[in-house]
Amino acid sequence: GENVEQHPSTLSVQEGDSAVIKCTYSDSASNYFPWYKQELGKGPQLIIDIRSNVGEKKDQRIAVTLNKTAKHFSLHITETQPEDSAVYFCAARLGGQNFVFGPGTRLSVLP
Amino acid sequence: GAVVSQHPSRVICKSGTSVKIECRSLDFQATTMFWYRQFPKQSLMLMATSNEGSKATYEQGVEKDKFLINHASLTLSTLTVTSAHPEDSSFYICSAYGAGATNEKLFFGSGTQLSVL
């Protein structure tokens, strides 16, 4: 089955700097890759996603890149702000409703 | 994005009682809903998958008689923790998946913090 690894597990950056979180997946048939942000005591919120026929997608300060050959995708956050502090989960969809999640990255943005 | 409503957000109950958690997709039809359990500072642990009108599929190690799941309509799934004990205390989260208008994306509820005394 699909396996998703995520690095780093924790990340601290200074406010205004960029943050990058990387995920790798094992099954080349996976075709959709969402990213979720989970704040303390809340459910994960979909923040950006990318399909396998696209290499990059951007939405304001966040972007996702996909390298199908290497089977990895990354979340990029620029000009980080304290409110970006949260746990971020990547996921890969193998097909239908079969989603596999990464273990999460705890991002801390230091003022 | 699509909205998934989960209630209650927090519940405290006595040991031995049952607790029901509701998960509703407000603006789309969810063909499949998922239930997760999350311990502090850990990832999402999938408990079960429920499809409308059929029995839920439970992950290995999850007691189906303890965690009753009902998916009676395309917009509502419920999780009932029966005879709750302190070890059932956790953060429970639902998610909903719908084809069509939601472009086959997965949306999460806001979670329920269960505390069993």
Tab-separated table of N, CA and C in Angstrom, chain B residues 26-111:
chain	number	residue	atom	x	y	z
B	26	LEU	N	-22.288	20.080	5.227
B	26	LEU	CA	-23.332	21.096	5.127
B	26	LEU	C	-23.665	21.500	3.698
B	27	ASP	N	-22.711	21.449	2.804
B	27	ASP	CA	-22.980	21.953	1.462
B	27	ASP	C	-22.559	20.988	0.364
B	28	PHE	N	-22.419	19.724	0.740
B	28	PHE	CA	-22.156	18.725	-0.297
B	28	PHE	C	-22.582	17.357	0.222
B	29	GLN	N	-22.727	16.434	-0.684
B	29	GLN	CA	-23.099	15.088	-0.301
B	29	GLN	C	-21.842	14.243	-0.136
B	30	ALA	N	-21.701	13.676	1.039
B	30	ALA	CA	-20.507	12.903	1.357
B	30	ALA	C	-20.765	11.423	1.120
B	31	THR	N	-20.172	10.895	0.094
B	31	THR	CA	-20.343	9.466	-0.175
B	31	THR	C	-19.624	8.622	0.866
B	32	THR	N	-18.565	9.169	1.403
B	32	THR	CA	-17.781	8.449	2.402
B	32	THR	C	-17.394	9.406	3.522
B	33	MET	N	-17.474	8.913	4.743
B	33	MET	CA	-17.002	9.690	5.892
B	33	MET	C	-16.017	8.837	6.673
B	34	PHE	N	-15.059	9.500	7.245
B	34	PHE	CA	-14.010	8.821	7.989
B	34	PHE	C	-14.005	9.332	9.431
B	35	TRP	N	-13.627	8.456	10.343
B	35	TRP	CA	-13.473	8.847	11.740
B	35	TRP	C	-12.054	8.560	12.173
B	36	TYR	N	-11.470	9.557	12.876
B	36	TYR	CA	-10.092	9.454	13.330
B	36	TYR	C	-10.039	9.695	14.835
B	37	ARG	N	-8.951	9.224	15.400
B	37	ARG	CA	-8.650	9.510	16.790
B	37	ARG	C	-7.258	10.129	16.803
B	38	GLN	N	-7.086	11.134	17.615
B	38	GLN	CA	-5.798	11.808	17.653
B	38	GLN	C	-5.370	12.034	19.088
B	39	PHE	N	-4.208	11.518	19.442
B	39	PHE	CA	-3.633	11.742	20.761
B	39	PHE	C	-2.758	12.993	20.697
B	40	PRO	N	-2.511	13.621	21.840
B	40	PRO	CA	-1.732	14.870	21.846
B	40	PRO	C	-0.406	14.741	21.113
B	41	LYS	N	-0.173	15.685	20.244
B	41	LYS	CA	1.071	15.786	19.481
B	41	LYS	C	1.328	14.574	18.597
B	42	GLN	N	0.275	13.893	18.211
B	42	GLN	CA	0.436	12.761	17.304
B	42	GLN	C	-0.396	12.958	16.042
B	43	SER	N	-0.173	12.078	15.108
B	43	SER	CA	-0.864	12.187	13.829
B	43	SER	C	-2.290	11.656	13.935
B	44	LEU	N	-2.988	11.699	12.816
B	44	LEU	CA	-4.351	11.194	12.746
B	44	LEU	C	-4.326	9.670	12.650
B	45	MET	N	-5.121	9.025	13.490
B	45	MET	CA	-5.216	7.574	13.437
B	45	MET	C	-6.601	7.201	12.920
B	46	LEU	N	-6.649	6.637	11.734
B	46	LEU	CA	-7.928	6.265	11.141
B	46	LEU	C	-8.569	5.144	11.946
B	47	MET	N	-9.827	5.367	12.333
B	47	MET	CA	-10.547	4.354	13.087
B	47	MET	C	-11.442	3.526	12.167
B	48	ALA	N	-12.187	4.225	11.315
B	48	ALA	CA	-13.152	3.524	10.485
B	48	ALA	C	-13.560	4.379	9.301
B	49	THR	N	-14.066	3.692	8.301
B	49	THR	CA	-14.575	4.326	7.091
B	49	THR	C	-16.038	3.958	6.964
B	50	SER	N	-16.874	4.946	6.729
B	50	SER	CA	-18.295	4.634	6.593
B	50	SER	C	-18.832	5.149	5.264
B	51	ASN	N	-19.576	4.306	4.601
B	51	ASN	CA	-20.246	4.674	3.361
B	51	ASN	C	-21.742	4.710	3.616
B	52	GLU	N	-22.398	5.662	3.024
B	52	GLU	CA	-23.819	5.848	3.244
B	52	GLU	C	-24.596	4.577	2.944
B	53	GLY	N	-25.393	4.161	3.906
B	53	GLY	CA	-26.271	3.018	3.725
B	53	GLY	C	-25.640	1.655	3.904
B	54	SER	N	-24.359	1.625	4.266
B	54	SER	CA	-23.722	0.322	4.467
B	54	SER	C	-22.947	0.308	5.784
B	55	LYS	N	-22.523	-0.846	6.177
B	55	LYS	CA	-21.795	-0.973	7.439
B	55	LYS	C	-20.406	-0.347	7.325
B	56	ALA	N	-19.953	0.183	8.443
B	56	ALA	CA	-18.632	0.798	8.455
B	56	ALA	C	-17.540	-0.253	8.396
B	57	THR	N	-16.427	0.136	7.847
B	57	THR	CA	-15.241	-0.717	7.812
B	57	THR	C	-14.274	-0.202	8.863
B	58	TYR	N	-13.928	-1.051	9.819
B	58	TYR	CA	-13.078	-0.644	10.925
B	58	TYR	C	-11.635	-1.043	10.679
B	59	GLU	N	-10.733	-0.205	11.146
B	59	GLU	CA	-9.312	-0.523	11.056
B	59	GLU	C	-8.959	-1.581	12.100
B	60	GLN	N	-7.879	-2.243	11.839
B	60	GLN	CA	-7.443	-3.303	12.741
B	60	GLN	C	-7.207	-2.734	14.130
B	61	GLY	N	-7.741	-3.441	15.112
B	61	GLY	CA	-7.543	-3.028	16.491
B	61	GLY	C	-8.629	-2.119	17.032
B	62	VAL	N	-9.535	-1.673	16.199
B	62	VAL	CA	-10.629	-0.809	16.636
B	62	VAL	C	-11.859	-1.676	16.898
B	63	GLU	N	-12.411	-1.577	18.099
B	63	GLU	CA	-13.551	-2.407	18.481
B	63	GLU	C	-14.840	-1.853	17.892
B	64	LYS	N	-15.441	-2.588	17.002
B	64	LYS	CA	-16.650	-2.091	16.340
B	64	LYS	C	-17.843	-2.031	17.289
B	65	ASP	N	-17.839	-2.853	18.327
B	65	ASP	CA	-18.954	-2.816	19.279
B	65	ASP	C	-18.811	-1.679	20.267
B	66	LYS	N	-17.614	-1.137	20.360
B	66	LYS	CA	-17.396	-0.022	21.268
B	66	LYS	C	-17.584	1.309	20.544
B	67	PHE	N	-17.164	1.356	19.327
B	67	PHE	CA	-17.268	2.580	18.522
B	67	PHE	C	-18.272	2.322	17.397
B	68	LEU	N	-19.531	2.666	17.682
B	68	LEU	CA	-20.603	2.407	16.732
B	68	LEU	C	-20.700	3.559	15.742
B	69	ILE	N	-20.678	3.220	14.479
B	69	ILE	CA	-20.751	4.237	13.435
B	69	ILE	C	-21.984	4.014	12.584
B	70	ASN	N	-22.715	5.097	12.376
B	70	ASN	CA	-23.914	5.060	11.545
B	70	ASN	C	-23.813	6.150	10.490
B	71	HIS	N	-24.047	5.790	9.249
B	71	HIS	CA	-23.983	6.758	8.139
B	71	HIS	C	-25.313	6.658	7.402
B	72	ALA	N	-26.337	7.230	8.026
B	72	ALA	CA	-27.702	7.025	7.564
B	72	ALA	C	-28.060	7.841	6.334
B	73	SER	N	-27.329	8.924	6.098
B	73	SER	CA	-27.649	9.755	4.934
B	73	SER	C	-26.356	10.261	4.327
B	74	LEU	N	-26.482	10.910	3.181
B	74	LEU	CA	-25.294	11.416	2.495
B	74	LEU	C	-24.715	12.662	3.158
B	75	THR	N	-25.356	13.130	4.216
B	75	THR	CA	-24.843	14.325	4.887
B	75	THR	C	-24.605	14.120	6.377
B	76	LEU	N	-24.829	12.932	6.886
B	76	LEU	CA	-24.707	12.741	8.329
B	76	LEU	C	-24.096	11.385	8.669
B	77	SER	N	-23.068	11.420	9.511
B	77	SER	CA	-22.509	10.207	10.099
B	77	SER	C	-22.365	10.452	11.589
B	78	THR	N	-22.602	9.419	12.384
B	78	THR	CA	-22.455	9.550	13.823
B	78	THR	C	-21.512	8.474	14.359
B	79	LEU	N	-20.769	8.866	15.370
B	79	LEU	CA	-19.897	7.952	16.097
B	79	LEU	C	-20.389	7.908	17.527
B	80	THR	N	-20.722	6.721	18.012
B	80	THR	CA	-21.144	6.564	19.398
B	80	THR	C	-20.095	5.757	20.145
B	81	VAL	N	-19.549	6.362	21.176
B	81	VAL	CA	-18.607	5.666	22.044
B	81	VAL	C	-19.430	5.042	23.161
B	82	THR	N	-19.544	3.737	23.156
B	82	THR	CA	-20.393	3.058	24.125
B	82	THR	C	-19.596	2.689	25.377
B	83	SER	N	-20.280	2.775	26.516
B	83	SER	CA	-19.665	2.432	27.796
B	83	SER	C	-18.250	3.024	27.875
B	84	ALA	N	-18.211	4.327	27.791
B	84	ALA	CA	-16.919	5.012	27.729
B	84	ALA	C	-16.107	4.833	29.006
B	85	HIS	N	-14.815	4.729	28.857
B	85	HIS	CA	-13.892	4.620	29.989
B	85	HIS	C	-12.804	5.670	29.832
B	86	PRO	N	-12.090	5.966	30.889
B	86	PRO	CA	-11.058	7.015	30.812
B	86	PRO	C	-10.069	6.827	29.664
B	87	GLU	N	-9.778	5.594	29.312
B	87	GLU	CA	-8.830	5.365	28.214
B	87	GLU	C	-9.402	5.746	26.848
B	88	ASP	N	-10.703	6.008	26.799
B	88	ASP	CA	-11.315	6.464	25.545
B	88	ASP	C	-11.186	7.976	25.381
B	89	SER	N	-10.716	8.631	26.414
B	89	SER	CA	-10.528	10.083	26.320
B	89	SER	C	-9.548	10.402	25.208
B	90	SER	N	-9.956	11.282	24.320
B	90	SER	CA	-9.124	11.591	23.154
B	90	SER	C	-9.798	12.685	22.344
B	91	PHE	N	-9.124	13.092	21.287
B	91	PHE	CA	-9.678	14.042	20.320
B	91	PHE	C	-10.150	13.226	19.120
B	92	TYR	N	-11.447	13.308	18.823
B	92	TYR	CA	-12.027	12.551	17.712
B	92	TYR	C	-12.369	13.518	16.573
B	93	ILE	N	-11.999	13.143	15.374
B	93	ILE	CA	-12.211	14.006	14.213
B	93	ILE	C	-12.879	13.204	13.102
B	94	CYS	N	-13.800	13.846	12.415
B	94	CYS	CA	-14.409	13.204	11.247
B	94	CYS	C	-13.951	13.928	9.987
B	95	SER	N	-14.060	13.248	8.888
B	95	SER	CA	-13.823	13.895	7.597
B	95	SER	C	-14.839	13.348	6.598
B	96	ALA	N	-15.069	14.125	5.571
B	96	ALA	CA	-16.075	13.747	4.586
B	96	ALA	C	-15.503	13.887	3.196
B	97	TYR	N	-15.836	12.926	2.395
B	97	TYR	CA	-15.353	12.892	1.007
B	97	TYR	C	-16.558	12.856	0.085
B	98	GLY	N	-16.550	13.749	-0.891
B	98	GLY	CA	-17.655	13.762	-1.826
B	98	GLY	C	-17.166	13.997	-3.231
B	99	ALA	N	-17.757	13.316	-4.148
B	99	ALA	CA	-17.402	13.511	-5.551
B	99	ALA	C	-18.208	14.680	-6.104
B	100	GLY	N	-17.972	15.015	-7.333
B	100	GLY	CA	-18.740	16.069	-7.985
B	100	GLY	C	-18.269	17.448	-7.616
B	101	ALA	N	-19.136	18.233	-7.032
B	101	ALA	CA	-18.872	19.650	-6.773
B	101	ALA	C	-17.648	19.874	-5.901
B	102	THR	N	-17.353	18.945	-5.011
B	102	THR	CA	-16.203	19.124	-4.126
B	102	THR	C	-14.920	18.621	-4.776
B	103	ASN	N	-15.018	18.221	-6.038
B	103	ASN	CA	-13.828	17.791	-6.775
B	103	ASN	C	-13.050	16.695	-6.069
B	104	GLU	N	-13.777	15.814	-5.435
B	104	GLU	CA	-13.171	14.643	-4.817
B	104	GLU	C	-12.136	14.994	-3.766
B	105	LYS	N	-12.407	16.041	-3.026
B	105	LYS	CA	-11.503	16.444	-1.961
B	105	LYS	C	-12.010	15.936	-0.619
B	106	LEU	N	-11.137	15.983	0.366
B	106	LEU	CA	-11.441	15.507	1.711
B	106	LEU	C	-11.472	16.704	2.655
B	107	PHE	N	-12.578	16.846	3.382
B	107	PHE	CA	-12.717	17.968	4.311
B	107	PHE	C	-12.965	17.438	5.714
B	108	PHE	N	-12.405	18.138	6.685
B	108	PHE	CA	-12.476	17.693	8.073
B	108	PHE	C	-13.445	18.510	8.906
B	109	GLY	N	-13.992	17.850	9.922
B	109	GLY	CA	-14.743	18.550	10.938
B	109	GLY	C	-13.794	19.216	11.917
B	110	SER	N	-14.360	19.919	12.878
B	110	SER	CA	-13.549	20.698	13.821
B	110	SER	C	-13.066	19.882	15.019
B	111	GLY	N	-13.523	18.634	15.111
B	111	GLY	CA	-13.037	17.776	16.184
B	111	GLY	C	-13.883	17.820	17.438
